[in-house]
XYZ file of C-alpha atoms in Angstrom:
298
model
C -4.724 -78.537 34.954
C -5.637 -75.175 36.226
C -3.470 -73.712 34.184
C -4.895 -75.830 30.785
C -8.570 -74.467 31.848
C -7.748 -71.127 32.381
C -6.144 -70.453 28.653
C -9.060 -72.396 27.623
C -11.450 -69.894 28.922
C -9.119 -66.649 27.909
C -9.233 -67.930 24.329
C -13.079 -68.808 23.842
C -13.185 -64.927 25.554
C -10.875 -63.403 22.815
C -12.999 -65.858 20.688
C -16.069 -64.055 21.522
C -14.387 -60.269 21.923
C -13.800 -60.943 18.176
C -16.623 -62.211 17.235
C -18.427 -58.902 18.866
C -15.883 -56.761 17.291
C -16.020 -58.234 13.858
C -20.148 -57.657 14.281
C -20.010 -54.178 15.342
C -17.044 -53.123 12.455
C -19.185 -54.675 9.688
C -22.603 -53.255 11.049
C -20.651 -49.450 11.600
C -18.743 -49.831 8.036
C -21.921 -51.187 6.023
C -23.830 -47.994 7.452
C -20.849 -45.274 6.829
C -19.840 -46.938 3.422
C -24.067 -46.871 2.399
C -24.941 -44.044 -0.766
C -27.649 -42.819 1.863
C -25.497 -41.710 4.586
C -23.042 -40.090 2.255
C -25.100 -37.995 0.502
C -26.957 -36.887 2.947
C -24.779 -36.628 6.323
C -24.054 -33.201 5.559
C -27.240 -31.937 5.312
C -28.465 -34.026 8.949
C -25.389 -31.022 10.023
C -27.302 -28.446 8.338
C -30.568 -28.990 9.389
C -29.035 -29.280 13.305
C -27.326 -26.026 13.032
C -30.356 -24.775 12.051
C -32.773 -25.676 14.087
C -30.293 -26.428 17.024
C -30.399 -23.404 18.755
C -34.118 -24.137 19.312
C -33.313 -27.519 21.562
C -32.359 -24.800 24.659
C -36.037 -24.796 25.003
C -36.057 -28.065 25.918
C -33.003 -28.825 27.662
C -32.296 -28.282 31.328
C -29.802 -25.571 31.813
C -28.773 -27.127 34.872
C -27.793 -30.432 33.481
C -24.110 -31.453 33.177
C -23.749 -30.835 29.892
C -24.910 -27.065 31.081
C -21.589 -26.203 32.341
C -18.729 -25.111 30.344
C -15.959 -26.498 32.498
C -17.302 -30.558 31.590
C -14.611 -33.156 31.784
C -15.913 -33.691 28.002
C -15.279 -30.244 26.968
C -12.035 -30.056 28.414
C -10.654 -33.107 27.093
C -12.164 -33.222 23.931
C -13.664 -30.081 22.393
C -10.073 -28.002 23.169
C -8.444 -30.581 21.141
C -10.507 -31.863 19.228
C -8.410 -31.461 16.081
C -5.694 -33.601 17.735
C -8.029 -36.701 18.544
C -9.429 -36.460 14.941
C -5.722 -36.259 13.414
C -4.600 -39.140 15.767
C -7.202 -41.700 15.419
C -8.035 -40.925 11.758
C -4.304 -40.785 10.714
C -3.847 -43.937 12.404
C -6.597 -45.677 10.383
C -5.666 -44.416 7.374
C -2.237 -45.448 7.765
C -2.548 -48.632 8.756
C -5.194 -49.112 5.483
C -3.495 -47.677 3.145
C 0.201 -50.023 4.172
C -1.638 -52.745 4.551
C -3.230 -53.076 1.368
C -0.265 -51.774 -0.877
C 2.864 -51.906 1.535
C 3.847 -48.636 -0.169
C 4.731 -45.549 1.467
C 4.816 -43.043 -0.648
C 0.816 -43.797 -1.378
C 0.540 -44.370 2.698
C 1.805 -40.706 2.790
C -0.147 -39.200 -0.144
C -3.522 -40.419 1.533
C -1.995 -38.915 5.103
C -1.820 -35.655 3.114
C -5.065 -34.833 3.297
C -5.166 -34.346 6.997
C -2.435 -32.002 6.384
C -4.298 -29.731 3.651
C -7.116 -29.952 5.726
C -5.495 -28.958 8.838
C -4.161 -25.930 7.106
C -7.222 -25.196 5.810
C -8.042 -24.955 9.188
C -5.218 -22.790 10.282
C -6.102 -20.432 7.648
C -10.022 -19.466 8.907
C -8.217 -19.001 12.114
C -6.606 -16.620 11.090
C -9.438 -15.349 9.146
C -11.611 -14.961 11.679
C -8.983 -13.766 14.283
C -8.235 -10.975 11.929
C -12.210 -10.429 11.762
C -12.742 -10.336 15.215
C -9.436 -8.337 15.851
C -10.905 -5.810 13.160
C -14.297 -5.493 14.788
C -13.920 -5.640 18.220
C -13.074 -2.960 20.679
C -11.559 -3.421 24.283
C -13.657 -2.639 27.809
C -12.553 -2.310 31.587
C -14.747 -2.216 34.307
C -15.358 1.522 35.959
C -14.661 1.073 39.893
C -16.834 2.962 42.207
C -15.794 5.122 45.265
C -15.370 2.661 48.536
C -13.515 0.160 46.395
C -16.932 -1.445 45.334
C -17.795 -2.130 41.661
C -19.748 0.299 39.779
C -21.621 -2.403 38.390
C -23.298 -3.585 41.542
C -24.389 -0.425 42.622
C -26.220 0.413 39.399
C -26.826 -2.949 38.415
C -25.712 -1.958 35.079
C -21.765 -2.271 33.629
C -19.969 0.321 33.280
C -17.632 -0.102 30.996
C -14.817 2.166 29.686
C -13.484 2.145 26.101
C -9.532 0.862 25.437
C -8.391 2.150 21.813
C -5.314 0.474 20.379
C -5.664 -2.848 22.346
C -5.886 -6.567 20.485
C -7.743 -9.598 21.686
C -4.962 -11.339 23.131
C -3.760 -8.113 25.272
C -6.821 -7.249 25.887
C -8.145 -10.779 27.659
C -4.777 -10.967 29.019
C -5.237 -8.070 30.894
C -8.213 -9.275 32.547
C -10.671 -6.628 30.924
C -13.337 -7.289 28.268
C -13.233 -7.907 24.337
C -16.346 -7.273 22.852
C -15.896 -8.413 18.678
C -18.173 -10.116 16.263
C -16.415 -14.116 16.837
C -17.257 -16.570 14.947
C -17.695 -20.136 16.637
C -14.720 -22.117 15.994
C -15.822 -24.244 18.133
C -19.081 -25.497 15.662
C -16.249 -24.837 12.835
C -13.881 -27.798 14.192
C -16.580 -30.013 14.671
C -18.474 -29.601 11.389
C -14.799 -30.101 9.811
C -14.224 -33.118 11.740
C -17.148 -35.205 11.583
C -17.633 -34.849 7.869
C -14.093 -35.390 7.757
C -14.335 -38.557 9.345
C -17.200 -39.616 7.375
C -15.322 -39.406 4.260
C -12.454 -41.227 5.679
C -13.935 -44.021 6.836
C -16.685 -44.789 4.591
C -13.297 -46.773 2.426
C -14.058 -49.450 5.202
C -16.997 -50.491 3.717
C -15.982 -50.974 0.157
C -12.896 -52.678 1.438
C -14.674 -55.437 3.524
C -17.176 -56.291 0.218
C -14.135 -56.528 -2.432
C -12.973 -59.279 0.534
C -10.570 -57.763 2.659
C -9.619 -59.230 5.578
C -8.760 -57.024 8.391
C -6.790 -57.545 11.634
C -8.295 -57.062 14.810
C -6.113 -53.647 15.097
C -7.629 -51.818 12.184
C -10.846 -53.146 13.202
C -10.374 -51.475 15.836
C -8.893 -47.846 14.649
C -12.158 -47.788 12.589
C -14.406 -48.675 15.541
C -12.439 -46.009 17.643
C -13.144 -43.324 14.722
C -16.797 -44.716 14.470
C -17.162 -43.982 18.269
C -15.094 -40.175 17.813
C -17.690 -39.159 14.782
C -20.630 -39.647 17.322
C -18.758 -38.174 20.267
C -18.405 -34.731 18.025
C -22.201 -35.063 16.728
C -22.996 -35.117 20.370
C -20.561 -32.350 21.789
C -22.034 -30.093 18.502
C -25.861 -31.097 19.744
C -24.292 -30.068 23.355
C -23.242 -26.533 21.933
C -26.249 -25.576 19.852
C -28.821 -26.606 22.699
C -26.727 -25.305 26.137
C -24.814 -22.290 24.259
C -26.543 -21.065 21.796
C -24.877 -18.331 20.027
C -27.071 -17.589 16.798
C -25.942 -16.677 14.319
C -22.258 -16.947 14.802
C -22.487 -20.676 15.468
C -24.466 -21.095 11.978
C -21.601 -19.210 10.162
C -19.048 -21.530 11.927
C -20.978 -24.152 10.686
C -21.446 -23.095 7.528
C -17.359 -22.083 6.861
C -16.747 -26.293 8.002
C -19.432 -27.397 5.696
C -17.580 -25.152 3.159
C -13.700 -26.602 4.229
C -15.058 -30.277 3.427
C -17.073 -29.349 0.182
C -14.021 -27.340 -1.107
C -11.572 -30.292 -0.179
C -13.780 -33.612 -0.487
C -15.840 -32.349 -3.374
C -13.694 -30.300 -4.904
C -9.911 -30.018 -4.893
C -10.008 -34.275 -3.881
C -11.520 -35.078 -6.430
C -9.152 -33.973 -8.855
C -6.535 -36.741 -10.519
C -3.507 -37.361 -8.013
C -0.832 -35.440 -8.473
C 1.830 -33.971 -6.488
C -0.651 -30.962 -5.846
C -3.713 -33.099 -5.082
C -3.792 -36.562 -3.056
C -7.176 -37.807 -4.921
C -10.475 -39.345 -2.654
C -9.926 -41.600 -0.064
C -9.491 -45.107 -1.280
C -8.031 -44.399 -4.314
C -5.064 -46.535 -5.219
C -6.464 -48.520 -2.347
C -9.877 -50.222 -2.904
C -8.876 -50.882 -7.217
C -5.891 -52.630 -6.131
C -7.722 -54.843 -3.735
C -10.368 -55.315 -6.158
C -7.789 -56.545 -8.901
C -6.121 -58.845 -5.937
C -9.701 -60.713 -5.303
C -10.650 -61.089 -9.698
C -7.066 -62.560 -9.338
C -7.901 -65.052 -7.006
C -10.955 -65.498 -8.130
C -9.256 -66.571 -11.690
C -7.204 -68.757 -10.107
C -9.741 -70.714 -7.554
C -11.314 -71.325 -11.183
């Protein structure tokens, strides 16, 4: 009897958990999927990149969020490509099989992760080259008595290494001085517009009557909840670390990845050169599945 009243109460709680989840999916999906956010999401980025830099005037610098060695920052901003790939490659996936059980379409739409991600790659290198190109290496003068120059004048001194790159340079415990552009702001322009485009399919998909499971209700939600976590860490940057202008130009080169892909090369016919917009292959079928039913519940 116990036993009887306890699976009563786990399934009016999974009853409920679903309910909630169902809720929150169609609220999050309606809003991503809406004209309003879409065309103007990217310039909310702009304007904060802009006038971002000006919240340090107003934020505590000895908040958390202050210190570069957060759990947040460390977990998330270091990888942040990897958690974008994982969760939005997951939802796509599971979107794309379930609605046409084919895999070479499942794999076209994953392909866009992969030219964006070497899209990526290739402003790294960019801007490694850059920074390699402009940057000179430093090491600190030491003073007689073994004490450092620099606290005795209260100035550094600072001697100049010719021939040295970044990488040997830092890993030789001296200084790089270089004009860097924030890849930091980069990644997380790249990724939240990114995800915006990926998951605004959801909404569409849910008004032409598709019926989701519970586990790609919940991919979306998770990707819902990873779009705000990178508007927030990119708030965090601009208003603790400001770094003007380098972080506007790392803005502006993801706002620039997205438009070239997403308005650009995207939304070119599919090919074996292009993968098309997301949705595409995705949201017609479904939409000839429900006139189909539709025809026949007439």
């Amino acid at each position: 009897m116990n036993l009887t009243l306890i699976q009563k109460v786990w399934l009016q709680l999974q009853m409920f958990l679903d309910s909630v989840l169902v809720v929150l999916t169609d609220i999050a999906a309606a809003f991503l999927g809406s004209s309003v956010f879409r065309r103007h999401f990217h310039l909310i980025l702009s304007v904060a990149l802009v006038a971002g830099p000006a919240l340090s005037f107003w934020v505590s610098q000895f908040s958390v969020f202050a210190k570069p060695t957060h759990f947040l920052y460390r977990l998330f901003l270091r990888s942040g490509w990897g958690w974008t790939c994982v969760f939005v490659g997951s939802f796509v996936f599971l979107l794309s099989f379930s609605v046409r059980r084919s895999v070479s379409l499942t794999f076209r739409h994953l392909s866009r992760l992969v030219l964006a991600g070497s899209l990526r790659l290739v402003f790294r290198k960019l801007l490694a080259l850059l920074d390699n190109a402009t940057g000179s290496c430093y090491e600190r003068l030491a003073a007689e008595g073994g004490q450092d120059a620099a606290v005795l004048s209260g100035q550094p001194l600072l001697l100049l290494r010719d021939g040295e790159t970044k990488s040997t340079c830092v890993g030789a415990g001296m200084l790089w001085r270089g004009y860097e552009v924030s890849e930091d702001v980069f990644l997380l322009c790249l990724c939240c517009l990114l995800l915006a485009e990926e998951t605004a399919v959801f909404g569409p998909y849910l008004s032409l009557g598709g019926a989701p499971g519970s586990p790609l209700r919940i991919l979306f939600l998770f990707c819902v909840l990873l779009l705000w976590l990178w508007v927030f860490l990119l708030l965090c940057l601009l208003a603790y670390f400001p770094q003007f202008p380098t972080q506007l130009i790392g803005g502006a080169l993801g706002c620039l990845s997205w438009r070239a892909l997403y308005q650009g090369w995207y939304q070119l016919d599919p090919s074996w050169y292009c993968p098309g917009q997301p949705g595409l292959g995705l949201l017609d079928a479904k939409s000839s599945a429900t006139a189909r039913e539709n025809g026949h519940s007439t």
